[in-house]
Short mmCIF file of N, CA and C in Angstrom, two decimals:
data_model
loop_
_atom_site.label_atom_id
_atom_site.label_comp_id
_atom_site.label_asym_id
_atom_site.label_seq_id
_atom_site.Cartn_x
_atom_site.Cartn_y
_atom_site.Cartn_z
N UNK A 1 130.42 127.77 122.32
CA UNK A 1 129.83 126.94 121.33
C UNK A 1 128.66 126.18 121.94
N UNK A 2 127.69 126.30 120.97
CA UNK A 2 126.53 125.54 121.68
C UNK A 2 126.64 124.26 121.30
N UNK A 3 125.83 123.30 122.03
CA UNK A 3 125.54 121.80 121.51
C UNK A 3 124.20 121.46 121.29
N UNK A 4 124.00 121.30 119.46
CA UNK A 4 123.14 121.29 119.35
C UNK A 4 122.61 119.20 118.66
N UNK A 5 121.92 119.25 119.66
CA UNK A 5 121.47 117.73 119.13
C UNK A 5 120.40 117.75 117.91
N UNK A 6 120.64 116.92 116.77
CA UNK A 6 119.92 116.49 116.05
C UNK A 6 118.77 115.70 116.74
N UNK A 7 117.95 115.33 115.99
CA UNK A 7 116.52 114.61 116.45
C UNK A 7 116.91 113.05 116.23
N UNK A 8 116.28 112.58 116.83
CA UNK A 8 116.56 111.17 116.83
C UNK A 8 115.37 110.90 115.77
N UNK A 9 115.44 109.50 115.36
CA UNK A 9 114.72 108.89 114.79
C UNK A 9 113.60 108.62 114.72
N UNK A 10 113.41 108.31 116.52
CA UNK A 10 111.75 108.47 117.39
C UNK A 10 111.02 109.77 117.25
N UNK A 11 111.96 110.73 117.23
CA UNK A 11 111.11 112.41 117.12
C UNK A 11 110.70 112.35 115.64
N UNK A 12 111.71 112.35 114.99
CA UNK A 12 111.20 112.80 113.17
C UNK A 12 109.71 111.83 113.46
N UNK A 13 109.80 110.83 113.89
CA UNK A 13 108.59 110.12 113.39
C UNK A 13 107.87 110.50 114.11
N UNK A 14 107.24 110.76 114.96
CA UNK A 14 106.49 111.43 115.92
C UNK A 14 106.36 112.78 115.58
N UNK A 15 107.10 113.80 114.80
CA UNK A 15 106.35 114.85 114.28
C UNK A 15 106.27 114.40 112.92
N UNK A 16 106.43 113.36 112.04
CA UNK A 16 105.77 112.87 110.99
C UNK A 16 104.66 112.60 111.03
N UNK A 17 104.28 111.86 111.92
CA UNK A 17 102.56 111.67 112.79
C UNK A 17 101.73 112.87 112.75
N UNK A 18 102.22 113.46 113.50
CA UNK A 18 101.79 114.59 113.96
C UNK A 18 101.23 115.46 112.37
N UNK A 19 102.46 115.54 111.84
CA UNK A 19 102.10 116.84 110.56
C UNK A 19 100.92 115.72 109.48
N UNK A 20 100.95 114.38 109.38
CA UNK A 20 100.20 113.40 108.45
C UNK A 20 98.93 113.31 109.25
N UNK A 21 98.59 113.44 110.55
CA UNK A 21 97.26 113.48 111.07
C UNK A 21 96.66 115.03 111.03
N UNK A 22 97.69 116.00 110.91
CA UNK A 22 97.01 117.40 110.41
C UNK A 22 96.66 117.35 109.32
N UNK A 23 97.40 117.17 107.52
CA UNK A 23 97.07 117.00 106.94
C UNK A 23 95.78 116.29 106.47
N UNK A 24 95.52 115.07 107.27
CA UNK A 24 94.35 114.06 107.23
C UNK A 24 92.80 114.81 107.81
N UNK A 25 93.61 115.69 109.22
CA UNK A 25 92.35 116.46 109.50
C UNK A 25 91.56 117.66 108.45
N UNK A 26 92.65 118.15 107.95
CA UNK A 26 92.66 119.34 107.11
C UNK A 26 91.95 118.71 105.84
N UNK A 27 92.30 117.57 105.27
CA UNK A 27 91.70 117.13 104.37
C UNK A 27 90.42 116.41 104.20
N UNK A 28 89.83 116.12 105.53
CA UNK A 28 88.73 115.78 106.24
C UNK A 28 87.77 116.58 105.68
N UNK A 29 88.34 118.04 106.51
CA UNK A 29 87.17 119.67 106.43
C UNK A 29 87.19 119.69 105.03
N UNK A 30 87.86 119.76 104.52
CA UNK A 30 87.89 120.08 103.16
C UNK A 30 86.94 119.02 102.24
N UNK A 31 86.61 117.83 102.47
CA UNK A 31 86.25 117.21 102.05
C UNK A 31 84.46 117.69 102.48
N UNK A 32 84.38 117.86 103.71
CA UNK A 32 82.93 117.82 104.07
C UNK A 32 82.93 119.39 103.87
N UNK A 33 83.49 120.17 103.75
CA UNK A 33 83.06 121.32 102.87
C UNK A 33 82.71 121.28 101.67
N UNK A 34 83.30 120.85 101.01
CA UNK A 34 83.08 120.08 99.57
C UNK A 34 81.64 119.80 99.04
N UNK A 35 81.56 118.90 99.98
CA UNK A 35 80.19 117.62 100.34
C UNK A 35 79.44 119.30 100.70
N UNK A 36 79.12 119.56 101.74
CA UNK A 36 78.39 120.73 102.03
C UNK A 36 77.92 121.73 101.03
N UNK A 37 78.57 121.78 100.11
CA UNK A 37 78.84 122.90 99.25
C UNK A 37 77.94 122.71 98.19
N UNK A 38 78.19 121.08 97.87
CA UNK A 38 77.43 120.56 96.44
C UNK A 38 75.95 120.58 96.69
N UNK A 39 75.86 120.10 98.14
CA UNK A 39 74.30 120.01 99.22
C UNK A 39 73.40 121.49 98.78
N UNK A 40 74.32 122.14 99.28
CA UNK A 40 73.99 123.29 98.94
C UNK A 40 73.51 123.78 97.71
N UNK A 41 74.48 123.65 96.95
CA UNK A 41 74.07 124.33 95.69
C UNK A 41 72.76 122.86 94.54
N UNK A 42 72.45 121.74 94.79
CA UNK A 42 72.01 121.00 95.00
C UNK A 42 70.02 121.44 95.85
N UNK A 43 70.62 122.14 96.80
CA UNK A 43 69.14 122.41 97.43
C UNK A 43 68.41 123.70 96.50
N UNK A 44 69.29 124.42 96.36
CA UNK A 44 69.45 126.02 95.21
C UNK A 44 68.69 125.65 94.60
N UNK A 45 69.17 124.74 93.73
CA UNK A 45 68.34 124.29 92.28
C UNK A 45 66.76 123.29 92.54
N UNK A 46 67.20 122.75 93.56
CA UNK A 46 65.33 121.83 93.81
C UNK A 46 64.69 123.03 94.18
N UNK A 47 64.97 123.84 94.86
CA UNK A 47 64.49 125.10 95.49
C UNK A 47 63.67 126.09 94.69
N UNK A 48 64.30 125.95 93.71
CA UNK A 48 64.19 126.75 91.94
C UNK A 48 63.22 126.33 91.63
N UNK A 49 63.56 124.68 91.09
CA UNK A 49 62.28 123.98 90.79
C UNK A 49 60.96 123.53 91.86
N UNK A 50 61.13 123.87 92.96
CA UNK A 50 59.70 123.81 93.49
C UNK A 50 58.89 125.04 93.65
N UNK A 51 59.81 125.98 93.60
CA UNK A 51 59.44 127.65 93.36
C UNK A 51 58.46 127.35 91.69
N UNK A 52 59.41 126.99 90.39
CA UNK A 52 58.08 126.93 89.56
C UNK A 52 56.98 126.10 89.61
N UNK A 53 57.24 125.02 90.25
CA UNK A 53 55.78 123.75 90.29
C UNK A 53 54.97 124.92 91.62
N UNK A 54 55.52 125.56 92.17
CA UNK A 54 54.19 126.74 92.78
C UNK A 54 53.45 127.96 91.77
N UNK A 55 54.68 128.29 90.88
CA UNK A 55 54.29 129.43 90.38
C UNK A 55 52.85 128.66 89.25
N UNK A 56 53.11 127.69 89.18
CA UNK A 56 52.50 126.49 88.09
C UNK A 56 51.20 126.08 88.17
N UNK A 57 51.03 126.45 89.56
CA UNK A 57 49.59 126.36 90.07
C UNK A 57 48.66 127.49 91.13
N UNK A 58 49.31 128.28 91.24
CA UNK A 58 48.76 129.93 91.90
C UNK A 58 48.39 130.57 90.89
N UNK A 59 46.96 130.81 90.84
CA UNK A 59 46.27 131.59 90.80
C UNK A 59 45.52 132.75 91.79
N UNK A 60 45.10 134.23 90.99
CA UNK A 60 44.28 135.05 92.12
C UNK A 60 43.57 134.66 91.75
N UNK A 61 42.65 134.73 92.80
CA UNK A 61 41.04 134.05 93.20
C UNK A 61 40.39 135.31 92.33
N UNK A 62 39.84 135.14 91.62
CA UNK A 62 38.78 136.32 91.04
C UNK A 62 38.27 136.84 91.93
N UNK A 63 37.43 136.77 92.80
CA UNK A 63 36.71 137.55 93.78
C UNK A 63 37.67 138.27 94.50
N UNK A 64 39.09 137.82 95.26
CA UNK A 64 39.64 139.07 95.36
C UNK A 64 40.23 139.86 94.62
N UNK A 65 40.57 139.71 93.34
CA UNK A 65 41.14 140.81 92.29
C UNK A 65 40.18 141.49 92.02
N UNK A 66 38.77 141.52 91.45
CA UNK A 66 37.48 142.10 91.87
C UNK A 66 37.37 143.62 92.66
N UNK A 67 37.88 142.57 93.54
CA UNK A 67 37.36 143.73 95.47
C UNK A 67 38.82 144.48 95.51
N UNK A 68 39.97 144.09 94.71
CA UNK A 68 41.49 144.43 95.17
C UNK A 68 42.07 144.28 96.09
N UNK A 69 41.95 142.96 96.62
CA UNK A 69 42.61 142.32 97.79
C UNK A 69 44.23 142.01 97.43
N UNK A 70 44.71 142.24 98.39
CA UNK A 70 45.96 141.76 98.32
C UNK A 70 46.27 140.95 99.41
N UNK A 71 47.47 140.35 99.53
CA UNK A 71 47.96 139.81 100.77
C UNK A 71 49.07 138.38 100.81
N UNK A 72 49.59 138.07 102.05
CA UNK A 72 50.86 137.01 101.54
C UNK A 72 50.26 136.18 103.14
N UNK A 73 50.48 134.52 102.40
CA UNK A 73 50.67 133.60 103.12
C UNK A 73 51.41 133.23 103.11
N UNK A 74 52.19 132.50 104.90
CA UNK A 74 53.38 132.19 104.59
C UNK A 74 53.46 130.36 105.55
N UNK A 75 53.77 129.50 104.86
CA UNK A 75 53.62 127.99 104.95
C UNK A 75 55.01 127.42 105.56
N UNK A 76 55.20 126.55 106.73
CA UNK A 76 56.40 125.85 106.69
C UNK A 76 55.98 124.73 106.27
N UNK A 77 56.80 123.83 105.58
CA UNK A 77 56.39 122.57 104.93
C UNK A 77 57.37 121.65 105.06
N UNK A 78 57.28 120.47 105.22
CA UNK A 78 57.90 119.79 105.20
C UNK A 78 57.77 118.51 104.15
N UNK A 79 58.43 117.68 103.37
CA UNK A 79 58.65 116.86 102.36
C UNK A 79 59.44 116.06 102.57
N UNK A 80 59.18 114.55 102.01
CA UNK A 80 59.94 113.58 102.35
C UNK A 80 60.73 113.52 100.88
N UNK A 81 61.64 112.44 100.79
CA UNK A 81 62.77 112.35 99.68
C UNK A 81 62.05 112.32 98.30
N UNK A 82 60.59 111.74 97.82
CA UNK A 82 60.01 111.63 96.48
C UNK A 82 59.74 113.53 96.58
N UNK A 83 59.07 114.49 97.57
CA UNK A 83 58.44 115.38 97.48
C UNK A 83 57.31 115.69 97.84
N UNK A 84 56.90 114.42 98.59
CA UNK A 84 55.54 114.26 99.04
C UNK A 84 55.34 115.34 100.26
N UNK A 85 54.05 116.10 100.38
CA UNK A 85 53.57 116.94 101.39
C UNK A 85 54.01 115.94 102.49
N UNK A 86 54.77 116.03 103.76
CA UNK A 86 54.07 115.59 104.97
C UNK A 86 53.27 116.39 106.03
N UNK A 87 53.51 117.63 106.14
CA UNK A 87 53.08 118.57 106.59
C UNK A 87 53.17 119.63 106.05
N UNK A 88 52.02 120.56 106.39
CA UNK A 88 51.93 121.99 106.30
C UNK A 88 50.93 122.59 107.37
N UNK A 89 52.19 124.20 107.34
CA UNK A 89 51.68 125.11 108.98
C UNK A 89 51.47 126.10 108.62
N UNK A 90 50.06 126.70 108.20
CA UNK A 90 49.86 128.40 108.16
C UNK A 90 50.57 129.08 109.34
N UNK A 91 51.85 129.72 108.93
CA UNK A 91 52.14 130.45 110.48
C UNK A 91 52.21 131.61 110.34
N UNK A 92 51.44 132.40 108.95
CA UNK A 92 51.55 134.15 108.99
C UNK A 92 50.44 134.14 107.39
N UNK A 93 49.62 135.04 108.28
CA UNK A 93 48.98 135.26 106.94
C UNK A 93 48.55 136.84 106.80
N UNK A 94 48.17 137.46 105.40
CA UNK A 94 47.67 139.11 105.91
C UNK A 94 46.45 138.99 104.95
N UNK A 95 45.57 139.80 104.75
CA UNK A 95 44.58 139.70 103.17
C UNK A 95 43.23 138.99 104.29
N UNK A 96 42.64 138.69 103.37
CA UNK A 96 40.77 138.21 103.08
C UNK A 96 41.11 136.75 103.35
N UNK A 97 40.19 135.76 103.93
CA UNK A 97 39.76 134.59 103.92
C UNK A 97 39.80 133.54 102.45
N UNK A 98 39.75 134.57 101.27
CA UNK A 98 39.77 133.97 99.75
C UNK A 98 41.34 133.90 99.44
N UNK A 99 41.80 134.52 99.50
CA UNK A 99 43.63 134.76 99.87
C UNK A 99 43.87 133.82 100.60
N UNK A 100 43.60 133.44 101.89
CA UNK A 100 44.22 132.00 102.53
C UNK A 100 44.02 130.70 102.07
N UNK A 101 42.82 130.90 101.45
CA UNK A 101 42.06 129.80 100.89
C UNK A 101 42.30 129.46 99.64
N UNK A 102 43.21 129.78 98.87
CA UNK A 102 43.80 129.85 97.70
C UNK A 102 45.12 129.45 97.68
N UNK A 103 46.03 130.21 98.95
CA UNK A 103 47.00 129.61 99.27
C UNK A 103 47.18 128.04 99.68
N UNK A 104 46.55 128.01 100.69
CA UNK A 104 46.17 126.85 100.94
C UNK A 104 45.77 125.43 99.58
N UNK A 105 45.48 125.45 98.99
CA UNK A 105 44.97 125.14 97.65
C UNK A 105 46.52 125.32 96.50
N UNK A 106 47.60 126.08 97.02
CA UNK A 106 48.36 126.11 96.48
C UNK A 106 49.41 124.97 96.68
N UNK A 107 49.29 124.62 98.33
CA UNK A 107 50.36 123.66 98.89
C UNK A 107 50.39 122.55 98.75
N UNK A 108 48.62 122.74 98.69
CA UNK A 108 47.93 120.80 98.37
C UNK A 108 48.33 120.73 97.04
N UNK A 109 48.20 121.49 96.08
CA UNK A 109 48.47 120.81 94.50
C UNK A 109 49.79 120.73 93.60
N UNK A 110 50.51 121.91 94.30
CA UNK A 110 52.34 122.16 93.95
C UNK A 110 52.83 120.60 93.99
N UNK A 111 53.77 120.41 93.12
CA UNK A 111 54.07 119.14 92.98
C UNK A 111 55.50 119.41 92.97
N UNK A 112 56.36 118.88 94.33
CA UNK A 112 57.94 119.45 94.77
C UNK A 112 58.28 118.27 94.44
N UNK A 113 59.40 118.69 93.87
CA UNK A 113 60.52 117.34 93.09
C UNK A 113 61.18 116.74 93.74
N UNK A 114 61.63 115.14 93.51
CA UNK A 114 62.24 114.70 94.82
C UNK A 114 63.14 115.41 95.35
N UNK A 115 63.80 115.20 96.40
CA UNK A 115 65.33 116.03 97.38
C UNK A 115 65.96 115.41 96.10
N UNK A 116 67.59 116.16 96.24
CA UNK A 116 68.34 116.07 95.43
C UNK A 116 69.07 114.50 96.12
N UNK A 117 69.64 113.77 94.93
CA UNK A 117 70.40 113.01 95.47
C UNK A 117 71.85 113.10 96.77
N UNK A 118 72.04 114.04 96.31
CA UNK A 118 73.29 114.60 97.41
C UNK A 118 72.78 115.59 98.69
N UNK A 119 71.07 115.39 99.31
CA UNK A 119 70.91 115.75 99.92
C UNK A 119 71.19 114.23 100.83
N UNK A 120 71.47 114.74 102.32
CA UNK A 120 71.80 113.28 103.24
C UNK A 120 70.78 112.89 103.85
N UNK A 121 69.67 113.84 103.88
CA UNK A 121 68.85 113.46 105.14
C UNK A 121 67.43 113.21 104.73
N UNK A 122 66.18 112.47 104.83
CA UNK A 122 64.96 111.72 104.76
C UNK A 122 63.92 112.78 104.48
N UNK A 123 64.35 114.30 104.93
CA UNK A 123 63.05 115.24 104.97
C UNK A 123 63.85 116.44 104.74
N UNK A 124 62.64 117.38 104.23
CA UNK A 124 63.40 118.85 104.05
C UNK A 124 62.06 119.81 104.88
N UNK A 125 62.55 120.35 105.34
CA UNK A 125 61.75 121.40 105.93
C UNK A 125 62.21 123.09 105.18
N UNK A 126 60.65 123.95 104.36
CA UNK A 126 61.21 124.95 104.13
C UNK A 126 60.07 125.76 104.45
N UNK A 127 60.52 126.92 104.20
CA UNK A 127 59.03 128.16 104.43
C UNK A 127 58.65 128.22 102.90
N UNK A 128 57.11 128.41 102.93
CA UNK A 128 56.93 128.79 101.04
C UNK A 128 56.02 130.02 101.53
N UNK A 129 56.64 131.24 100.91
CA UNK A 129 55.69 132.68 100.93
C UNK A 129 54.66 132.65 99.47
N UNK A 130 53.67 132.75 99.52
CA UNK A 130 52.86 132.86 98.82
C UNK A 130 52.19 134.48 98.70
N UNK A 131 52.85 135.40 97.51
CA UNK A 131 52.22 136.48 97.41
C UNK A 131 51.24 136.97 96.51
N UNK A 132 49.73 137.76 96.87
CA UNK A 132 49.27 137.86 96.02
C UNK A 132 48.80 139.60 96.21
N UNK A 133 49.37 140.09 94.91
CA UNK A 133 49.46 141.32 94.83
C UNK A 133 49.01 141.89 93.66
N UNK A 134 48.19 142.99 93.89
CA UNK A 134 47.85 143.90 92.65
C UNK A 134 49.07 145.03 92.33
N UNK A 135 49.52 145.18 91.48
CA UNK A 135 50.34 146.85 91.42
C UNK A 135 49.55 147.41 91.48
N UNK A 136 49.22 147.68 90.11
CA UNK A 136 48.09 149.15 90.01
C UNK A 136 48.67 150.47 89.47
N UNK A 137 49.67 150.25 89.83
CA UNK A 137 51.03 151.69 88.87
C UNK A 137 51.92 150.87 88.34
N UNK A 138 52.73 151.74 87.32
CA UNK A 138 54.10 151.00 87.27
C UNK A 138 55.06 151.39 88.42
N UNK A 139 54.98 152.49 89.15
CA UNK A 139 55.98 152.58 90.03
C UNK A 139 55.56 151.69 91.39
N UNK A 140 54.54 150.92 91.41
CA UNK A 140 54.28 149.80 92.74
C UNK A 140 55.01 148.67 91.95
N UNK A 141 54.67 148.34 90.84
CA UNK A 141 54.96 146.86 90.26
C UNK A 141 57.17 147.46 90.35
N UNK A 142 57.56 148.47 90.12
CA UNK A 142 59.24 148.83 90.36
C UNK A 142 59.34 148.09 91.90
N UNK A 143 58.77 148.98 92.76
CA UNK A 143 58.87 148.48 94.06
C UNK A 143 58.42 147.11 94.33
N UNK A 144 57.89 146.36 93.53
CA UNK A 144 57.43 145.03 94.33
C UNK A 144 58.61 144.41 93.79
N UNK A 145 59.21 144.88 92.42
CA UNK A 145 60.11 143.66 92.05
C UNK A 145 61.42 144.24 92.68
N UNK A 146 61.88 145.51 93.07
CA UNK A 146 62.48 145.93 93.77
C UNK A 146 62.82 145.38 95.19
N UNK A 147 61.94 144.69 95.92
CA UNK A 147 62.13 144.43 96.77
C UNK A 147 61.72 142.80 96.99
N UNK A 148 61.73 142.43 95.93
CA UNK A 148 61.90 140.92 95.50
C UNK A 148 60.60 140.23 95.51
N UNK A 149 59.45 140.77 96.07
CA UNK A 149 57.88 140.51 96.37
C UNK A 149 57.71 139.43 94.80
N UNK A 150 58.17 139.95 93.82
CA UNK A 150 57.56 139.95 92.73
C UNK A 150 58.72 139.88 91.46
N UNK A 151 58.53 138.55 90.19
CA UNK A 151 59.35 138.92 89.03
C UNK A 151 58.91 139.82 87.80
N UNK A 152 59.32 139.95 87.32
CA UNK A 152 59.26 141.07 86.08
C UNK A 152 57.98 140.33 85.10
N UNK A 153 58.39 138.63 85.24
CA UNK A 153 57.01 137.64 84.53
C UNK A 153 55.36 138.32 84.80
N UNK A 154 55.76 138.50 86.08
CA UNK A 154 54.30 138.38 86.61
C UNK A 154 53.55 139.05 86.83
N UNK A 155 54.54 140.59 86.67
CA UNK A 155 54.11 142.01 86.70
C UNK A 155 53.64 142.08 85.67
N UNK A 156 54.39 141.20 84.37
CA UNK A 156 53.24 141.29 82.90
C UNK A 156 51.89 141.12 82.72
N UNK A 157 52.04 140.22 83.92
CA UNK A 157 50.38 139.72 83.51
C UNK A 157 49.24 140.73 83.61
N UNK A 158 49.69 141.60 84.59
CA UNK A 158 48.90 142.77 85.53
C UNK A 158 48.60 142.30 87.10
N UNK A 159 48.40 141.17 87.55
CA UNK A 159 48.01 140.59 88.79
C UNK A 159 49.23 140.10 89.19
N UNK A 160 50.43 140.76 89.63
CA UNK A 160 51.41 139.43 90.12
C UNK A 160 50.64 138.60 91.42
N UNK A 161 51.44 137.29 90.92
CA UNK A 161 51.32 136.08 92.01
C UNK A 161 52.53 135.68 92.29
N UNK A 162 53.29 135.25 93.70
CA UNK A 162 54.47 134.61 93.18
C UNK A 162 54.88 134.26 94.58
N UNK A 163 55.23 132.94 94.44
CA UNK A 163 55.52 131.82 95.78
C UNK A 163 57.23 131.96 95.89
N UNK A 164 57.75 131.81 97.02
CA UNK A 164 59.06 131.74 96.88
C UNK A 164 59.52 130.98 98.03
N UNK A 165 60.27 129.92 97.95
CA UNK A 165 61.03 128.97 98.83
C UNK A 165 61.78 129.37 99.68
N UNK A 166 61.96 129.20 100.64
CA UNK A 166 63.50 129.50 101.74
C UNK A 166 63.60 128.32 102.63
N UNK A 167 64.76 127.60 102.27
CA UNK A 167 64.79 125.77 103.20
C UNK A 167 65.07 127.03 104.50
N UNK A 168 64.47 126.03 105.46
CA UNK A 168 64.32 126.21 106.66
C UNK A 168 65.78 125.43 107.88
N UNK A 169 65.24 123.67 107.31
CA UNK A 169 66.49 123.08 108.42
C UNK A 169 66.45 121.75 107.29
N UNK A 170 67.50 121.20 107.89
CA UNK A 170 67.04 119.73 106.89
C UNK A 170 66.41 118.75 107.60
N UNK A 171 65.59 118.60 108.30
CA UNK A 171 64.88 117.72 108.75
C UNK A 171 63.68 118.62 109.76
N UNK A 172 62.78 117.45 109.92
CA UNK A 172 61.91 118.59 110.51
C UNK A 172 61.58 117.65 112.18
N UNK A 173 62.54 118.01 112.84
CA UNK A 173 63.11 118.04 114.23
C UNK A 173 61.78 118.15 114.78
#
């Protein structure tokens, strides 16, 4: 026969501790996942809306639709909590001098909506691609929207234009 001791009083409570500070941790993560999550889907949607306050003000430059220039600039930017420019970095460009210069002209006048309230931090840092593309077939304008270059809007027009957001970090370190 074995002898088996019950737990004393001191143990139950001491793995009562134990399992109520797991729970507390567990409910911690869960909480700042939560929080993370809303951030997230929160940045989605300003993201959305600063994607149209670009689409809102890009235009092709006549002189290169003209000549049939194409080409994409691509901007890191950074914005404080109203939306205000604080910086911008040409760090990739392809196309004509009228193409950069248009882009450029795009960053200064886009008007980005404040950060979301449930963002935590003072600045947002994102990349903005700025594309400006002729189709010229319908099977280029398939492939541009095919491969996301381009929406179905803009292929109407005949000239797509079309800026697109990607947050970068949340602060600009």
């Amino acid at each position: 026969m074995r002898n088996v001791q019950s737990p004393t009083p001191h143990g139950q409570s001491g793995s009562l501790k134990a399992s109520l500070a797991s729970l507390a941790l567990i409910g911690t993560f869960a909480f700042a996942g939560a929080a993370q999550a809303d951030q997230d889907i929160s940045l989605k949607s300003w993201a959305k809306q600063a994607d149209q306050s670009v689409d809102d003000v890009m235009r092709y430059p006549s002189f290169a639709m003209k000549r049939g220039y194409s080409g994409r600039s691509v901007f890191h930017v950074t914005v404080d909590r109203e939306g205000n420019v604080l910086e911008s970095e040409l760090v990739d460009s392809t196309g004509d001098v009228s193409l950069r210069s248009a882009a450029s002209r795009v960053v200064k006048r886009a008007e980005f909506p404040a950060l979301p309230a449930s963002y935590d931090e003072d600045q947002l840092r994102f990349s903005l691609r700025l594309n400006y593309i002729i189709a010229g077939s319908p099977a280029k304008a398939r492939a541009l929207m095919r491969d996301a270059e381009v929406r179905s809007e803009e292929i109407s027009s005949g000239t797509p234009v079309a800026g697109r957001i990607s947050i970068l970090s949340a602060s600009a370190d």
